[in-house]
Amino acid sequence: MAKSLSEMSLEELWELFPIYLTEHQECWGQWYEEERDTLKNILPATLEFRINHIGSTAIRGIWAKPIIDILIEVPDAAALKMGKEQLAAGGYICMSDSGNRISFNKGYTEEGFAERVFHIHLHLMNDNDEIYFRDYLNAHPEAAEEYESLKLALWKRYEHNRDKYTMEKTELVAKYTKLAKELLCE
């Protein structure tokens, strides 16, 4: 009998779910819209929230992991708690909870990735640097190309180490997020 995901070590999970990049797919926008509609139906109508497509699949034309990242912003701690409960009840797996940021996954199975994979990021309102980064790269193709080149260079080196892959991108992501915020202040 195969181990459940919760029984696997981090190394086993990284082996089962390696970093895999693919050319930009037009279907990613549609997958986001369909999942956004699912999320809207899961979250209570009384809950104030904003939903955005973030991550590399939201940046036009670049190679990305075929995982749709979705940011849900809510107004306060009570809404975070309610959102967490509703998403868990809706079948999303809570991966981390740092108090003001909660992450969920959908599409991970004991056999590997499902056809569609989602990462849901539940944050407080205006904790949304990912939107600044996305918008900056979509408005500046040269920055998007630089990001894509970095990702491609890191891919095989850190294929089975998501933490290192992410850490190696941090400086460039911070640089363009800062530039995006500075442009808004001008």
Tab-separated table of C-alpha atoms in Angstrom:
chain	number	residue	atom	x	y	z
A	1	MET	CA	0.000	0.000	0.000
A	2	ALA	CA	1.372	3.409	-0.967
A	3	LYS	CA	2.023	6.075	1.636
A	4	SER	CA	-0.442	8.914	1.951
A	5	LEU	CA	0.914	12.388	1.226
A	6	SER	CA	0.828	13.256	4.928
A	7	GLU	CA	3.079	10.258	5.704
A	8	MET	CA	5.744	11.205	3.148
A	9	SER	CA	8.969	13.000	4.033
A	10	LEU	CA	9.763	16.306	2.368
A	11	GLU	CA	12.320	14.533	0.171
A	12	GLU	CA	9.710	11.969	-0.920
A	13	LEU	CA	7.256	14.753	-1.738
A	14	TRP	CA	9.872	16.650	-3.760
A	15	GLU	CA	10.636	13.444	-5.664
A	16	LEU	CA	6.939	12.846	-6.389
A	17	PHE	CA	6.289	16.513	-7.238
A	18	PRO	CA	9.416	17.806	-8.984
A	19	ILE	CA	9.859	21.304	-10.378
A	20	TYR	CA	8.621	21.114	-13.936
A	21	LEU	CA	8.440	24.105	-16.268
A	22	THR	CA	6.513	24.343	-19.508
A	23	GLU	CA	5.869	26.978	-22.126
A	24	HIS	CA	3.055	29.393	-21.353
A	25	GLN	CA	-0.358	27.790	-21.935
A	26	GLU	CA	-3.386	29.840	-22.934
A	27	CYS	CA	-5.616	27.487	-20.914
A	28	TRP	CA	-4.097	28.747	-17.639
A	29	GLY	CA	-6.272	31.859	-17.672
A	30	GLN	CA	-9.371	29.729	-18.166
A	31	TRP	CA	-8.316	27.340	-15.399
A	32	TYR	CA	-7.933	30.334	-13.083
A	33	GLU	CA	-11.388	31.659	-13.981
A	34	GLU	CA	-13.023	28.277	-13.406
A	35	GLU	CA	-11.284	27.817	-10.051
A	36	ARG	CA	-12.092	31.402	-9.062
A	37	ASP	CA	-15.767	30.630	-9.653
A	38	THR	CA	-15.440	27.470	-7.528
A	39	LEU	CA	-13.826	29.503	-4.752
A	40	LYS	CA	-16.573	32.126	-4.910
A	41	ASN	CA	-19.119	29.352	-4.383
A	42	ILE	CA	-17.180	27.886	-1.440
A	43	LEU	CA	-16.597	31.152	0.402
A	44	PRO	CA	-19.645	32.545	2.217
A	45	ALA	CA	-21.472	35.424	0.545
A	46	THR	CA	-21.099	37.387	3.792
A	47	LEU	CA	-17.296	37.248	3.555
A	48	GLU	CA	-15.635	40.260	1.937
A	49	PHE	CA	-12.781	39.100	-0.303
A	50	ARG	CA	-10.783	39.808	-3.466
A	51	ILE	CA	-9.438	37.077	-5.738
A	52	ASN	CA	-6.508	37.436	-8.163
A	53	HIS	CA	-4.502	35.179	-10.466
A	54	ILE	CA	-0.853	35.495	-9.413
A	55	GLY	CA	2.382	33.626	-10.023
A	56	SER	CA	4.128	32.787	-13.262
A	57	THR	CA	1.027	31.387	-14.965
A	58	ALA	CA	-0.422	34.917	-14.736
A	59	ILE	CA	2.564	36.433	-16.578
A	60	ARG	CA	2.079	36.469	-20.320
A	61	GLY	CA	4.375	34.356	-22.445
A	62	ILE	CA	6.847	32.964	-19.904
A	63	TRP	CA	7.667	29.393	-18.997
A	64	ALA	CA	6.128	28.342	-15.690
A	65	LYS	CA	5.277	25.441	-13.462
A	66	PRO	CA	1.761	24.455	-14.622
A	67	ILE	CA	0.355	25.348	-11.201
A	68	ILE	CA	-2.232	28.110	-10.927
A	69	ASP	CA	-1.542	30.420	-7.982
A	70	ILE	CA	-4.560	32.282	-6.653
A	71	LEU	CA	-4.495	35.036	-4.034
A	72	ILE	CA	-7.559	35.558	-1.846
A	73	GLU	CA	-7.457	38.695	0.298
A	74	VAL	CA	-9.761	39.081	3.296
A	75	PRO	CA	-10.193	42.040	5.689
A	76	ASP	CA	-9.275	40.650	9.118
A	77	ALA	CA	-8.273	37.695	11.310
A	78	ALA	CA	-11.877	36.523	11.721
A	79	ALA	CA	-12.267	36.400	7.944
A	80	LEU	CA	-8.969	34.477	7.669
A	81	LYS	CA	-10.295	31.899	10.110
A	82	MET	CA	-13.614	31.637	8.283
A	83	GLY	CA	-11.854	31.390	4.909
A	84	LYS	CA	-9.532	28.673	6.212
A	85	GLU	CA	-12.449	26.618	7.504
A	86	GLN	CA	-14.460	26.985	4.290
A	87	LEU	CA	-11.526	26.150	2.005
A	88	ALA	CA	-10.658	23.053	4.059
A	89	ALA	CA	-14.310	21.961	3.966
A	90	GLY	CA	-14.255	22.546	0.193
A	91	GLY	CA	-11.457	20.016	-0.311
A	92	TYR	CA	-8.382	22.242	-0.316
A	93	ILE	CA	-5.441	20.930	1.739
A	94	CYS	CA	-3.977	23.410	4.214
A	95	MET	CA	-0.205	23.372	3.755
A	96	SER	CA	0.838	26.192	6.065
A	97	ASP	CA	-0.631	28.718	8.461
A	98	SER	CA	1.618	31.500	9.736
A	99	GLY	CA	-1.198	33.501	11.294
A	100	ASN	CA	-1.669	36.191	8.646
A	101	ARG	CA	-0.967	33.947	5.649
A	102	ILE	CA	-2.508	30.557	4.974
A	103	SER	CA	-1.631	28.355	1.991
A	104	PHE	CA	-3.702	25.581	0.444
A	105	ASN	CA	-3.076	23.080	-2.344
A	106	LYS	CA	-5.373	21.205	-4.670
A	107	GLY	CA	-4.356	18.663	-7.288
A	108	TYR	CA	-1.662	16.696	-5.459
A	109	THR	CA	-2.244	12.937	-5.330
A	110	GLU	CA	-0.302	9.885	-4.131
A	111	GLU	CA	0.406	9.181	-7.825
A	112	GLY	CA	1.712	12.698	-8.569
A	113	PHE	CA	0.160	15.831	-10.008
A	114	ALA	CA	-3.467	15.864	-11.133
A	115	GLU	CA	-4.250	17.432	-14.521
A	116	ARG	CA	-4.950	20.764	-12.802
A	117	VAL	CA	-3.008	21.932	-9.772
A	118	PHE	CA	-3.743	24.997	-7.664
A	119	HIS	CA	-2.017	26.874	-4.853
A	120	ILE	CA	-4.396	29.114	-2.914
A	121	HIS	CA	-2.861	31.930	-0.862
A	122	LEU	CA	-5.187	33.386	1.793
A	123	HIS	CA	-3.877	36.762	3.020
A	124	LEU	CA	-5.107	39.870	4.750
A	125	MET	CA	-6.190	42.730	2.471
A	126	ASN	CA	-3.294	44.615	0.876
A	127	ASP	CA	-0.769	41.882	1.680
A	128	ASN	CA	-0.441	41.447	-2.055
A	129	ASP	CA	3.112	42.011	-3.302
A	130	GLU	CA	2.467	39.175	-5.766
A	131	ILE	CA	0.071	41.448	-7.681
A	132	TYR	CA	2.682	44.208	-7.982
A	133	PHE	CA	5.210	41.674	-9.271
A	134	ARG	CA	2.740	40.165	-11.770
A	135	ASP	CA	1.682	43.555	-13.095
A	136	TYR	CA	5.258	44.822	-13.402
A	137	LEU	CA	6.378	41.793	-15.397
A	138	ASN	CA	3.322	41.954	-17.654
A	139	ALA	CA	4.067	45.642	-18.343
A	140	HIS	CA	7.840	45.122	-18.800
A	141	PRO	CA	8.599	42.188	-21.144
A	142	GLU	CA	12.352	42.546	-20.595
A	143	ALA	CA	11.847	41.955	-16.854
A	144	ALA	CA	9.605	38.966	-17.621
A	145	GLU	CA	12.320	37.544	-19.895
A	146	GLU	CA	14.931	37.993	-17.152
A	147	TYR	CA	12.673	36.184	-14.676
A	148	GLU	CA	12.000	33.398	-17.162
A	149	SER	CA	15.741	32.971	-17.837
A	150	LEU	CA	16.449	32.697	-14.125
A	151	LYS	CA	13.698	30.109	-13.661
A	152	LEU	CA	14.983	28.031	-16.573
A	153	ALA	CA	18.546	28.186	-15.195
A	154	LEU	CA	17.366	27.008	-11.770
A	155	TRP	CA	14.950	24.343	-12.977
A	156	LYS	CA	17.166	21.273	-13.330
A	157	ARG	CA	19.572	22.307	-10.559
A	158	TYR	CA	16.721	22.406	-8.013
A	159	GLU	CA	14.244	20.054	-9.665
A	160	HIS	CA	13.785	18.195	-6.378
A	161	ASN	CA	14.225	21.094	-3.945
A	162	ARG	CA	11.376	23.607	-4.094
A	163	ASP	CA	12.708	25.626	-1.159
A	164	LYS	CA	16.060	26.312	-2.849
A	165	TYR	CA	14.357	26.987	-6.197
A	166	THR	CA	12.124	29.598	-4.558
A	167	MET	CA	14.923	31.089	-2.449
A	168	GLU	CA	17.148	31.585	-5.505
A	169	LYS	CA	14.397	33.694	-7.140
A	170	THR	CA	13.759	35.876	-4.083
A	171	GLU	CA	16.205	38.686	-4.895
A	172	LEU	CA	14.874	39.219	-8.419
A	173	VAL	CA	11.246	39.041	-7.260
A	174	ALA	CA	11.956	41.616	-4.519
A	175	LYS	CA	13.715	43.906	-7.015
A	176	TYR	CA	10.780	44.047	-9.436
A	177	THR	CA	8.171	44.233	-6.685
A	178	LYS	CA	9.993	47.260	-5.250
A	179	LEU	CA	10.194	48.905	-8.686
A	180	ALA	CA	6.470	48.321	-9.213
A	181	LYS	CA	5.617	49.987	-5.897
A	182	GLU	CA	7.958	52.905	-6.611
A	183	LEU	CA	6.234	53.489	-9.962
A	184	LEU	CA	2.885	53.768	-8.194
A	185	CYS	CA	4.273	56.420	-5.847
A	186	GLU	CA	5.539	58.662	-8.663
